[in-house]
CSV table of C-alpha atoms in Angstrom, one decimal:
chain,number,residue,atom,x,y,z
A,19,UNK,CA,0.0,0.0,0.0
A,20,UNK,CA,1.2,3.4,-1.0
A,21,UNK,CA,1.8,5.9,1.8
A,22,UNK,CA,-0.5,8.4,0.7
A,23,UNK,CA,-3.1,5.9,0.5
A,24,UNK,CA,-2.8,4.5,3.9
A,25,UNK,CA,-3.1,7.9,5.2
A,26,UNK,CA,-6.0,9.1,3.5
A,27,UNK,CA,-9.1,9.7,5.6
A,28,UNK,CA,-6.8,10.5,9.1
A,29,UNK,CA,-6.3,14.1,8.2
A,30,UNK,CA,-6.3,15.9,11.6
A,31,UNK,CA,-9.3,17.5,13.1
A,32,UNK,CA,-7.7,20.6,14.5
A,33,UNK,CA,-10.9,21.6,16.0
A,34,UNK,CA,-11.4,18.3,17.8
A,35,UNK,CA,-7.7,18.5,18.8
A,36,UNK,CA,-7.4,21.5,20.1
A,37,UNK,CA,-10.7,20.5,22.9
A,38,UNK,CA,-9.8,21.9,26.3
A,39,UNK,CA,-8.7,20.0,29.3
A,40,UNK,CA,-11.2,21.6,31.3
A,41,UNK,CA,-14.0,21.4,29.1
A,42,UNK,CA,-13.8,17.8,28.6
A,43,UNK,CA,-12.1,16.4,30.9
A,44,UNK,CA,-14.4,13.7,32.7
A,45,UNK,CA,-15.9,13.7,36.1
A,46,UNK,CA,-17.3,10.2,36.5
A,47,UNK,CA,-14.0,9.6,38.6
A,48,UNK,CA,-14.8,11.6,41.3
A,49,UNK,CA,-18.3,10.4,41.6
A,50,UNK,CA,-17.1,7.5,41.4
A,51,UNK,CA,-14.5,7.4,44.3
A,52,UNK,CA,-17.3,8.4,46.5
A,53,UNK,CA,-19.3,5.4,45.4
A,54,UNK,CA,-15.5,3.7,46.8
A,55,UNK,CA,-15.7,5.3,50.3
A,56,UNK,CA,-19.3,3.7,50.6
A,57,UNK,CA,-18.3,0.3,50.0
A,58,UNK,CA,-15.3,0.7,52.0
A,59,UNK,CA,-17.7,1.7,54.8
A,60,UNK,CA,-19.6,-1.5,54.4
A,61,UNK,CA,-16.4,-3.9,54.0
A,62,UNK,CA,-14.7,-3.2,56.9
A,63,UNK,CA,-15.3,-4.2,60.1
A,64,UNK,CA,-13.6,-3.5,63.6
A,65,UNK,CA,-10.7,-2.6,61.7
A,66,UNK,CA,-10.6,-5.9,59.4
A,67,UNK,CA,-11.1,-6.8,55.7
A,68,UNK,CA,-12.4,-10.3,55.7
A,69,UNK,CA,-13.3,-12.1,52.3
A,70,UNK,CA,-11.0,-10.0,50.3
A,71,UNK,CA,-9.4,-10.9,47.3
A,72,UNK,CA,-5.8,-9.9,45.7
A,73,UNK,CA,-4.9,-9.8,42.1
A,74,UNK,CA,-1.2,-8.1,42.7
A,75,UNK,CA,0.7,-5.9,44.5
A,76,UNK,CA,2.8,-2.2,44.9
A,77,UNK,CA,6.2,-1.4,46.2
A,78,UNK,CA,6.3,2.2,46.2
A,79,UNK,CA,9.8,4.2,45.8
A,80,UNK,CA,9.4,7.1,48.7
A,81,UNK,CA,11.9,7.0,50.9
A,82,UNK,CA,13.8,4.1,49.6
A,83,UNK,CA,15.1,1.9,50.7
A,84,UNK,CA,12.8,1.8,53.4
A,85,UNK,CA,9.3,1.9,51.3
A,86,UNK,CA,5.2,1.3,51.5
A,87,UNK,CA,4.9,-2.5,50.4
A,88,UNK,CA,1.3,-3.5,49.7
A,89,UNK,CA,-1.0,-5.6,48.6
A,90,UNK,CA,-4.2,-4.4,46.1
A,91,UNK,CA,-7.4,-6.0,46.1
A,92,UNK,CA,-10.9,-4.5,45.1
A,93,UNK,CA,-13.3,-3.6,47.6
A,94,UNK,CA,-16.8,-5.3,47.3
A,95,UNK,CA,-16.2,-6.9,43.5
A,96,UNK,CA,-13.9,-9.7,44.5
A,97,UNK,CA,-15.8,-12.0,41.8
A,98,UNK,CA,-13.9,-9.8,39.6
A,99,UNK,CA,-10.7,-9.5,40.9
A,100,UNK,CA,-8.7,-10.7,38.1
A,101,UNK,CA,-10.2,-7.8,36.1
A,102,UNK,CA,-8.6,-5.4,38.3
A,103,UNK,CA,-5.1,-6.2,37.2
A,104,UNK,CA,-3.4,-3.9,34.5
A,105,UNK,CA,-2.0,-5.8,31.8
A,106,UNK,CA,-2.8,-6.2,27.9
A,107,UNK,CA,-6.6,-6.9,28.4
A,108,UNK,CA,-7.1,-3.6,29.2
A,109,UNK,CA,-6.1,-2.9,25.4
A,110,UNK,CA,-8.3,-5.5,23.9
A,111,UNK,CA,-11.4,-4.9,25.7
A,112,UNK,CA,-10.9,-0.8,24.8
A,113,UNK,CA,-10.7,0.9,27.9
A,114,UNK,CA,-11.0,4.4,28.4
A,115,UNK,CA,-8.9,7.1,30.8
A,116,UNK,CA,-11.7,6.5,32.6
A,117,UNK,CA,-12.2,2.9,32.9
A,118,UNK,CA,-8.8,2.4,34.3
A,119,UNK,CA,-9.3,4.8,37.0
A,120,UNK,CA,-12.4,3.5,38.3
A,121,UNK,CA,-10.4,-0.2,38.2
A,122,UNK,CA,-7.8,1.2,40.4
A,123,UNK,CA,-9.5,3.5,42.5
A,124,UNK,CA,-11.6,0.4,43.1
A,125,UNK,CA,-8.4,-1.8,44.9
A,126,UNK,CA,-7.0,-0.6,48.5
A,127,UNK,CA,-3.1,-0.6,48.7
A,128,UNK,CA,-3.0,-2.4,52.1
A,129,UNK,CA,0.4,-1.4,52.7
A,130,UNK,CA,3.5,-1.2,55.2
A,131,UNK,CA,6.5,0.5,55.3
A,132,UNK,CA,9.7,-2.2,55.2
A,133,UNK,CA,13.4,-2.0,54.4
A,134,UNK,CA,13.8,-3.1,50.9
A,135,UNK,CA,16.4,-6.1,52.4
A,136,UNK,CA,15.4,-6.9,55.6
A,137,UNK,CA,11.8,-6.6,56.0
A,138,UNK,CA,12.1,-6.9,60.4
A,139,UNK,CA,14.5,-3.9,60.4
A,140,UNK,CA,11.4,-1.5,60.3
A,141,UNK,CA,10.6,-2.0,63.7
A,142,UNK,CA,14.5,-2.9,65.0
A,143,UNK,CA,13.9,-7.0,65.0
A,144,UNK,CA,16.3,-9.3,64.0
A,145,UNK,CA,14.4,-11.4,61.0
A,146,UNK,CA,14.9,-12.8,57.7
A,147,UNK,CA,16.1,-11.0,54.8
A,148,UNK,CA,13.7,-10.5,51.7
A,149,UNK,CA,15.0,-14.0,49.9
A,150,UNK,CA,13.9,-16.7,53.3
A,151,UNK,CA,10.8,-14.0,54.1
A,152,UNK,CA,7.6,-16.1,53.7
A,153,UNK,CA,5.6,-15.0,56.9
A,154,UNK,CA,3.8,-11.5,57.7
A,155,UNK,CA,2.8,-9.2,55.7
A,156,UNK,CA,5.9,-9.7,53.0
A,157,UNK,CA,5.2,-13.2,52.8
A,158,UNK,CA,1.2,-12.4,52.3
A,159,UNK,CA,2.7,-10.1,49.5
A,160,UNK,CA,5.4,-12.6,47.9
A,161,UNK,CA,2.8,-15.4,47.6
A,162,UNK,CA,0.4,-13.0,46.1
A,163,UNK,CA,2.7,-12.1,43.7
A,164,UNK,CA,4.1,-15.3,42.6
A,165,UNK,CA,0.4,-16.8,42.1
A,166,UNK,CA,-0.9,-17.8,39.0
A,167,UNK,CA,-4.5,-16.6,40.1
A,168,UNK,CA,-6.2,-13.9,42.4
A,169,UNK,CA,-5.5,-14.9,46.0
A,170,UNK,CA,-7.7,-14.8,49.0
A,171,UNK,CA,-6.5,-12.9,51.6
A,172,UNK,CA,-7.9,-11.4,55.3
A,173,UNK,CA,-6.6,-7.7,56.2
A,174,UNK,CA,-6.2,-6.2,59.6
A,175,UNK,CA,-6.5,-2.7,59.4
A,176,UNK,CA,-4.6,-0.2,61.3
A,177,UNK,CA,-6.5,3.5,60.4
A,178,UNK,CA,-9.4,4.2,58.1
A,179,UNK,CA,-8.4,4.6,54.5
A,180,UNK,CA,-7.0,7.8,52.6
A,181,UNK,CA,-9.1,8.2,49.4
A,182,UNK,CA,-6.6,9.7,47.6
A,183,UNK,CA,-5.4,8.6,44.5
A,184,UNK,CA,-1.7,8.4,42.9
A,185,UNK,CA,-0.4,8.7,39.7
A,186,UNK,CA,2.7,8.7,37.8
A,187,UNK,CA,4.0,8.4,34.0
A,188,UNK,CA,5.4,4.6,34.4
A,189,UNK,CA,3.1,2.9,36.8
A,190,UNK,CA,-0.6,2.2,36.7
A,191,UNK,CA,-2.0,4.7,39.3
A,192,UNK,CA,-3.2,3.6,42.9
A,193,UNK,CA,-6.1,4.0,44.8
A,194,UNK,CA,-6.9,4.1,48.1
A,195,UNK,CA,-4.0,3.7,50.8
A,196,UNK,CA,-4.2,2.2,54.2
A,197,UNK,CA,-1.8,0.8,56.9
A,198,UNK,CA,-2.3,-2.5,57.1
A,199,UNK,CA,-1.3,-4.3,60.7
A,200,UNK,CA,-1.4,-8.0,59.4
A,201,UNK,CA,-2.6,-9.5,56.1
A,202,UNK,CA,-3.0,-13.6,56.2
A,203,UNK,CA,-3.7,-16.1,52.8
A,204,UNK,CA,-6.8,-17.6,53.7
A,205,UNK,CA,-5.9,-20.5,50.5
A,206,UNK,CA,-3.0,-22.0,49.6
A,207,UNK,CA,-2.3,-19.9,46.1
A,208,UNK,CA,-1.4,-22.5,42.9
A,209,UNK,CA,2.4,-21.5,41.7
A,210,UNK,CA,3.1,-22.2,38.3
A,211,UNK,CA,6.2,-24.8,37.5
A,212,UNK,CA,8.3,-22.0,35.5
A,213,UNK,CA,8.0,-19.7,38.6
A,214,UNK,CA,9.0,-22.2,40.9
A,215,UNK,CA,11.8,-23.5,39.3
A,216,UNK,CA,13.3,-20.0,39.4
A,217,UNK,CA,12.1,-19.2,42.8
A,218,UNK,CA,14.1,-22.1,44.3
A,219,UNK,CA,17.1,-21.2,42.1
A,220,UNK,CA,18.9,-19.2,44.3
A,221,UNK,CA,22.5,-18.8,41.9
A,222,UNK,CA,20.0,-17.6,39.1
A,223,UNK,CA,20.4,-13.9,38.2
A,224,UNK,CA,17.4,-12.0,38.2
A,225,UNK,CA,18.3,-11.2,34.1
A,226,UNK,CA,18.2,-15.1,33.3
A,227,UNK,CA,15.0,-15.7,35.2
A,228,UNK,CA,13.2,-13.2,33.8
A,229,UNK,CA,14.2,-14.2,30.1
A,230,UNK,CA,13.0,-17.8,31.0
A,231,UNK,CA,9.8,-16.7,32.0
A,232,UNK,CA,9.0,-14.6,28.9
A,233,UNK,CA,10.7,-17.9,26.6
A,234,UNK,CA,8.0,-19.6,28.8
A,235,UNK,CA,5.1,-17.7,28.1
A,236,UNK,CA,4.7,-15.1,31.0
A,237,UNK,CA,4.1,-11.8,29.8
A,238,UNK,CA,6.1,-8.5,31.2
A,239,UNK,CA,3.1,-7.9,33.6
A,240,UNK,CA,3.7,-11.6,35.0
A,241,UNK,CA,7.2,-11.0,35.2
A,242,UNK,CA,7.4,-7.5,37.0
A,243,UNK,CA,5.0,-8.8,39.8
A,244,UNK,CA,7.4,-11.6,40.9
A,245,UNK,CA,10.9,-9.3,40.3
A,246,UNK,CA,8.8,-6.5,42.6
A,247,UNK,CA,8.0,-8.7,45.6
A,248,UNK,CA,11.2,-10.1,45.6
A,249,UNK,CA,11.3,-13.2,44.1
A,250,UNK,CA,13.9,-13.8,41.4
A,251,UNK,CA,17.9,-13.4,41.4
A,252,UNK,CA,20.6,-14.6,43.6
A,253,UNK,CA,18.8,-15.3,46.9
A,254,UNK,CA,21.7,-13.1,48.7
A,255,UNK,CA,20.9,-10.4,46.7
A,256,UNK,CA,16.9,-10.6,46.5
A,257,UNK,CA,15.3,-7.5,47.5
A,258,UNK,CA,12.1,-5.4,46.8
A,259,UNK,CA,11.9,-3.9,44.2
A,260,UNK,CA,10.0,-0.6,43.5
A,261,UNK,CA,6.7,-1.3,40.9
A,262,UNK,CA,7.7,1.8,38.9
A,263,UNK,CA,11.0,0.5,38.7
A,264,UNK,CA,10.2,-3.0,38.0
A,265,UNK,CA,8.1,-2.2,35.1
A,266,UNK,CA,11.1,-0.4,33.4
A,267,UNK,CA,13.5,-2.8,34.5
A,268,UNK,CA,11.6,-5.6,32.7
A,269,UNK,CA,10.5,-3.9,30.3
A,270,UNK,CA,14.4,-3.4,29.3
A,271,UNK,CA,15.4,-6.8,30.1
A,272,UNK,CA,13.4,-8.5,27.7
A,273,UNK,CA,13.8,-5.9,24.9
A,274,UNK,CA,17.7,-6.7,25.2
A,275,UNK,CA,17.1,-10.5,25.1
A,276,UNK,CA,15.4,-9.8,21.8
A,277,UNK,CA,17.7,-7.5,20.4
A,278,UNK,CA,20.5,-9.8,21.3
A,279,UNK,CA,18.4,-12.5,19.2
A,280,UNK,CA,18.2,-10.2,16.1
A,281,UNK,CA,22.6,-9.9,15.7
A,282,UNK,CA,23.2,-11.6,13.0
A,283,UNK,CA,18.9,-11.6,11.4
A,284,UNK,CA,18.7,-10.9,7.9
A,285,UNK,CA,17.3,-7.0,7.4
A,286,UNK,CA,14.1,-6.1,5.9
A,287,UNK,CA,14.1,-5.0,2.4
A,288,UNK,CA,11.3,-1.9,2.1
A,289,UNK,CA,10.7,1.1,4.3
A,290,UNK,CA,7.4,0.1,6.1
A,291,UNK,CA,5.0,2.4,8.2
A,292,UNK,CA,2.6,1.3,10.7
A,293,UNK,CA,0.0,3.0,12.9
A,294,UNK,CA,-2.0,2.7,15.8
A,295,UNK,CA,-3.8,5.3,18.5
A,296,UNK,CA,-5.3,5.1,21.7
A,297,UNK,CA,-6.6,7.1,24.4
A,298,UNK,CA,-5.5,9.9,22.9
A,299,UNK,CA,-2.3,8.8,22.3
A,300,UNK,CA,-1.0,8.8,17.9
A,301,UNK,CA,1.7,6.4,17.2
A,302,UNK,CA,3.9,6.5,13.6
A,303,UNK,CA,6.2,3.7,13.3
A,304,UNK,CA,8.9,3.7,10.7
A,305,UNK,CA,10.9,0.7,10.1
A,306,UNK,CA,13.7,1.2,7.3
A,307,UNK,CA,16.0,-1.4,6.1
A,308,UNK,CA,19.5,-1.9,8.3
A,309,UNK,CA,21.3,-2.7,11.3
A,310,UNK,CA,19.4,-2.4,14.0
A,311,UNK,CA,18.9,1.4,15.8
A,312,UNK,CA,15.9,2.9,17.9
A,313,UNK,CA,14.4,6.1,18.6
A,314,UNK,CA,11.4,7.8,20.1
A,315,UNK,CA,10.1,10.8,19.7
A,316,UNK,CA,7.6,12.0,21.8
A,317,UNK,CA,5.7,15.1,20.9
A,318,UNK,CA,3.3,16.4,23.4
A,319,UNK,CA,0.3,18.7,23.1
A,320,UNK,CA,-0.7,22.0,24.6
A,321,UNK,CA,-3.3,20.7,27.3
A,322,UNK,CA,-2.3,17.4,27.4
A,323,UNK,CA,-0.4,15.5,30.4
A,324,UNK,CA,2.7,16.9,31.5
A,325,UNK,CA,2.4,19.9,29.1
A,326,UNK,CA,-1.0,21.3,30.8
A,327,UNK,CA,-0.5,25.2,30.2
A,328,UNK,CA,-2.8,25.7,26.8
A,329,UNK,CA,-1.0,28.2,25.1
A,330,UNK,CA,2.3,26.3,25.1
A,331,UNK,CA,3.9,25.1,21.9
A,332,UNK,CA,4.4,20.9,21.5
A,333,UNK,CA,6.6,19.9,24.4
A,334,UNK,CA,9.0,17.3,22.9
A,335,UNK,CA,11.6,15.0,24.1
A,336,UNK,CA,13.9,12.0,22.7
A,337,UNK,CA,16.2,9.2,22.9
A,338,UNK,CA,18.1,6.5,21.1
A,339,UNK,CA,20.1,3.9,21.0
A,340,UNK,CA,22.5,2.0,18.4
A,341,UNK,CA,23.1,-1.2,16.9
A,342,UNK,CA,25.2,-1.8,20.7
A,343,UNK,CA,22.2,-0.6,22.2
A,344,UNK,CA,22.0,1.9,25.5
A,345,UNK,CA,24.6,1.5,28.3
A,346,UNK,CA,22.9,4.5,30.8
A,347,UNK,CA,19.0,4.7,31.6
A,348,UNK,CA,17.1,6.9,28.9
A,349,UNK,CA,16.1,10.4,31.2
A,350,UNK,CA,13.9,12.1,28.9
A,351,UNK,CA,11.5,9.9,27.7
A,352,UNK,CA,12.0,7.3,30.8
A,353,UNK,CA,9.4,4.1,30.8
A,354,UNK,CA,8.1,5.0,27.8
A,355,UNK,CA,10.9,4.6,25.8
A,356,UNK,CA,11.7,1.0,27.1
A,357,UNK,CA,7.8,0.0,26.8
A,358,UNK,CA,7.9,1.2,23.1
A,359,UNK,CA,11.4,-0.9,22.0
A,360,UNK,CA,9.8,-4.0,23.3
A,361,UNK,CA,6.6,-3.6,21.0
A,362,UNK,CA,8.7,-3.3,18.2
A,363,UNK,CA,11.5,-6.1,19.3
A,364,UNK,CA,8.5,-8.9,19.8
A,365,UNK,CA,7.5,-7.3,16.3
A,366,UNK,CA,10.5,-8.6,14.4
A,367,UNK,CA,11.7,-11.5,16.4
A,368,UNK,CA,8.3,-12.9,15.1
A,369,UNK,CA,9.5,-11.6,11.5
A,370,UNK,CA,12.9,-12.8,12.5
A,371,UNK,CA,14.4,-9.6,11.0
A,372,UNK,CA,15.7,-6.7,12.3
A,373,UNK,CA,15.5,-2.7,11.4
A,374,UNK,CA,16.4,0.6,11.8
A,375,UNK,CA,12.8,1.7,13.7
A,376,UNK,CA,11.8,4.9,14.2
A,377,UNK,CA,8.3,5.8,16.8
A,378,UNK,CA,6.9,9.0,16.7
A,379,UNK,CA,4.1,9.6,19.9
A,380,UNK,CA,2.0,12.1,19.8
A,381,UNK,CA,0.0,12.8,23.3
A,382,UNK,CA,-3.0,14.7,22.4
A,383,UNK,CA,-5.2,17.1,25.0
A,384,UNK,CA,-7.3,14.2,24.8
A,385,UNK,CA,-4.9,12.2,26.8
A,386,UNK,CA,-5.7,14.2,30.2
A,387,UNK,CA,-5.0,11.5,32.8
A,388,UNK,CA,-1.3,9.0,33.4
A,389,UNK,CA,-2.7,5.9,33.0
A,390,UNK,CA,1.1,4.0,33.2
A,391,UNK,CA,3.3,3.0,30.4
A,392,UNK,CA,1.4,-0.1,29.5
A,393,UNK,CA,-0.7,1.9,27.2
A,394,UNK,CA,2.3,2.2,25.4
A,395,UNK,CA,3.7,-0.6,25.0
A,396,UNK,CA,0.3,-2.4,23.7
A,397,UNK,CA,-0.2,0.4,21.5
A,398,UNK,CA,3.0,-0.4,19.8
A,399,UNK,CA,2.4,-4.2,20.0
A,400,UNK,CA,-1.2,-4.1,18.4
A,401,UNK,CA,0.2,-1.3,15.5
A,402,UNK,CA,1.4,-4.7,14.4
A,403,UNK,CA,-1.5,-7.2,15.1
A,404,UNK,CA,-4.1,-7.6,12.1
A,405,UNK,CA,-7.3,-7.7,14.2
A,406,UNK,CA,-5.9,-4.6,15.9
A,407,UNK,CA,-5.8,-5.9,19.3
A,408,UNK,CA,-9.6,-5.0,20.4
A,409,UNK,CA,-12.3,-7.4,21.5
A,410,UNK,CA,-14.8,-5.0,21.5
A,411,UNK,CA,-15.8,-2.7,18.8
A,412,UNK,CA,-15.3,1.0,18.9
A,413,UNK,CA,-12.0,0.6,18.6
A,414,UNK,CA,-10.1,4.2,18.1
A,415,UNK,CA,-7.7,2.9,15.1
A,416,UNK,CA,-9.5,2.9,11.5
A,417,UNK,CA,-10.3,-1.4,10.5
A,418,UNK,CA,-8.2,-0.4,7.4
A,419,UNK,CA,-5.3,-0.1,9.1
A,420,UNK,CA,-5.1,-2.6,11.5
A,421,UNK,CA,-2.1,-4.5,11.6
A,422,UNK,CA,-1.5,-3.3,8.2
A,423,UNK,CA,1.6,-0.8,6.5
A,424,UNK,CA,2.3,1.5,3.8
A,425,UNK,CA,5.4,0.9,2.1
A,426,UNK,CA,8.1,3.9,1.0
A,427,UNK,CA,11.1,4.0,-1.3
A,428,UNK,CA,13.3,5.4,1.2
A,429,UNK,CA,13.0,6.3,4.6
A,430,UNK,CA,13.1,10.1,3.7
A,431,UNK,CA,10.2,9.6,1.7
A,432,UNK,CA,8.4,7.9,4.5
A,433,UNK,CA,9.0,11.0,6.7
A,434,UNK,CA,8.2,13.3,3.9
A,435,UNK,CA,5.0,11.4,3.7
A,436,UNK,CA,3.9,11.7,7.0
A,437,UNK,CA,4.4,15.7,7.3
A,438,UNK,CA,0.6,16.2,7.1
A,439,UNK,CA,-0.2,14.0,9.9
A,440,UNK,CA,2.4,15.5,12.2
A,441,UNK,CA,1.6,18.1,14.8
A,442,UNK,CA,5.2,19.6,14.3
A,443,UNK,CA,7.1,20.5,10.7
A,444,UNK,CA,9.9,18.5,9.5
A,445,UNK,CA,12.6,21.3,10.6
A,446,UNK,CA,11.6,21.0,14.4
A,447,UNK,CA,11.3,17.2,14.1
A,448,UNK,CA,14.6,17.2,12.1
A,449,UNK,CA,16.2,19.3,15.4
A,450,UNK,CA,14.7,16.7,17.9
A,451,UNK,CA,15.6,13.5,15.9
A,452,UNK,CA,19.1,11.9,15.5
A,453,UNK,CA,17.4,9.4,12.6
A,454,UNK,CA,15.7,12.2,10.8
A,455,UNK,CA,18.4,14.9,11.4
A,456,UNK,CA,20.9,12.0,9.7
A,457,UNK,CA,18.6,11.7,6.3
A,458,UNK,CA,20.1,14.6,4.6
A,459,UNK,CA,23.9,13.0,4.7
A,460,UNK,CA,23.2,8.9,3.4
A,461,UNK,CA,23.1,8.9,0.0
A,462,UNK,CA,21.4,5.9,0.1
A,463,UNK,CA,18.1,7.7,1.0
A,464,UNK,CA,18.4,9.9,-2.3
């Protein structure tokens, strides 16, 4: 398919675009964290959950290394706990900025504060560290983790809950918080083989465990549950690890066990575009024939998150890496950048080819609201998949263009191409981008 062609019906709706924050931003949240409080009300008693039900847990990253621990589980819709957990369902099912805060303004972070090694120094005992820890409230948290399914659990409270929600760039963001005095498994959780075999492994390194998982069919959001509670690598050096930091860590981890596949793969042979959008959220990816590089350019609107003030011009950041790939952690573009790489790694270890591969992401105003990085990195997965991901209809991405990609003579031409559907003109793109500032000096894109 030609490039103009695969383009034609997306011109951009400045109007539509350009929608203020305030304007239409939705309310249902709050409403709906009210409708939270009330079935808080009626689910605790004398200061104790009973009958609750854990799909996963948080390590947060205040104060590290001694940091809030918890576990999550919905309050009053434990039927449904697995539905609470983020990973790629969210994606096929369609949800909205607003679906995936009621979800997690719908699970309690039962949560206390521990030493990322030693779990007993918080209140000056003497006790395991995080490797032999299997009792209390890190044990409760391990197990839930390591589960293959939702866990029963019973909570002791210690306080009423704060309401209050978190949110960050990386992570998924948190609902309510509350100190939790004891949590106990009220069922012994099934473990699958793959995570016990590296469980009991105590010489494994936390890089070779989590390859094995993802060779054995556990997705990232499998994987960064078990490396957060402490569960893979060399027992001595097993510790907690913050979610936020898990996400990216695995995130990475993988990509470079897929990039390390690709060394010697044959290249493709045509300059392909793909695209996919979501939540606000426009992603261009450009995959040109050569060794393997990466970029990302993110491009964010006026109104949107992290660039809120209206009458501001595109905020914009980058990063990249070689055919070596990265030796320092990317700054600008953070989680995003690794969650991106791995949708278009899995992409042509499936091919078994590799590319140059360039992502352009654009954040609209319409994206109001963090929702975490795993928008992302389905977003760039599904660009790829020809029934676009979705299970539901009403998908954002035209049925035209799922899973499918224009082709262009030369990578030049493919950015040329896409100059219409950018929010930013080549020049300031050019000044942002390594790849495209490079087009002007290799002849072979002439």
């Amino acid at each position: 398919m030609r490039l103009d062609e695969f383009v034609d019906g997306l011109e951009r709706d400045e109007a539509a675009e350009r929608r203020r924050l305030a304007e239409e931003k939705s309310y249902e949240i709050t409403e709906y964290i009210d409708r939270v409080a009330d079935r808080f009300e009626d689910a605790i008693q004398d200061d104790t959950m009973v009958g609750s039900t854990s799909p996963s847990v948080f390590v947060g990253t205040s104060n590290y290394p001694a940091v809030s621990t918890g576990i999550l589980s919905p309050v009053g819709d434990e039927d449904r706990a697995g539905d609470y957990v983020t990973d790629d369902s969210w994606y096929r099912q369609g949800y909205s900025i607003d679906d995936v805060f009621q979800r997690r303004t719908g699970l309690m972070n039962s949560q206390q504060r521990v030493d990322v090694d030693a779990p007993g120094r918080r209140a000056g005992q003497t006790t395991p560290a995080v490797a032999d820890a299997w009792d209390g409230m890190l044990g409760a948290q391990r197990e839930v983790a390591i589960a293959g399914t939702p866990v029963d659990v019973e909570i002791g409270l210690d306080g009423r809950p704060d309401l209050g929600v978190d949110v960050d760039d990386i992570a998924a963001p948190t609902g309510p918080n509350v100190a939790a005095e004891s949590v106990d498994l009220t069922e012994n959780p099934y473990v699958p083989r793959p995570v016990k075999k590296t469980l009991e492994d105590d010489d494994w390194q936390a890089e070779g465990a989590m390859t094995y998982l993802y060779r054995r069919g556990f997705d990232v959001y499998d994987i960064r549950e078990i490396l957060s509670a402490g569960a893979l690598g060399q027992g001595e050096n097993r510790r907690l690890v913050p979610t936020r930091w898990s996400i990216t860590a695995v995130d990475d981890t993988i990509g470079e066990y897929l990039r390390g596949t690709l060394r010697n793969a044959t290249s493709i042979d045509e300059t392909q575009v793909w695209y996919n959008e979501f939540m606000g959220n426009r992603f261009w990816i450009v995959l040109t024939p050569g060794q393997w590089e990466f970029e990302l350019v993110e491009m964010k609107a006026p109104g949107s998150v992290w660039n809120p003030t209206v009458d501001s011009g595109y905020w914009l950041a980058s990063a990249s890496e070689g055919y070596e790939g990265r030796t320092g952690y990317v700054e600008e573009t953070a989680g995003a950048y690794y969650a991106s790489r791995l949708g278009v790694l899995e992409h042509l270890a499936e091919e078994g080819r590799q590319a140059k591969c360039l992502v352009l992401r654009e954040v609209t105003d319409e994206y109001w609201a963090p929702v975490g990085v795993w928008q992302i990195r389905e977003s760039v997965r599904n660009a790829f998949d020809p029934d676009g991901g979705r299970d539901v209809p009403g998908a954002e991405i035209p049925p035209t263009l799922a899973g499918k990609h224009a082709t262009a003579e030369t990578f030049r031409d493919a950015i040329t191409g896409l100059e219409s559907q950018l929010p930013i003109s080549i020049g300031e793109l050019r000044r942002k981008s390594d790849m495209v500032a490079g087009i002007q000096s290799q002849l072979s894109d002439f």
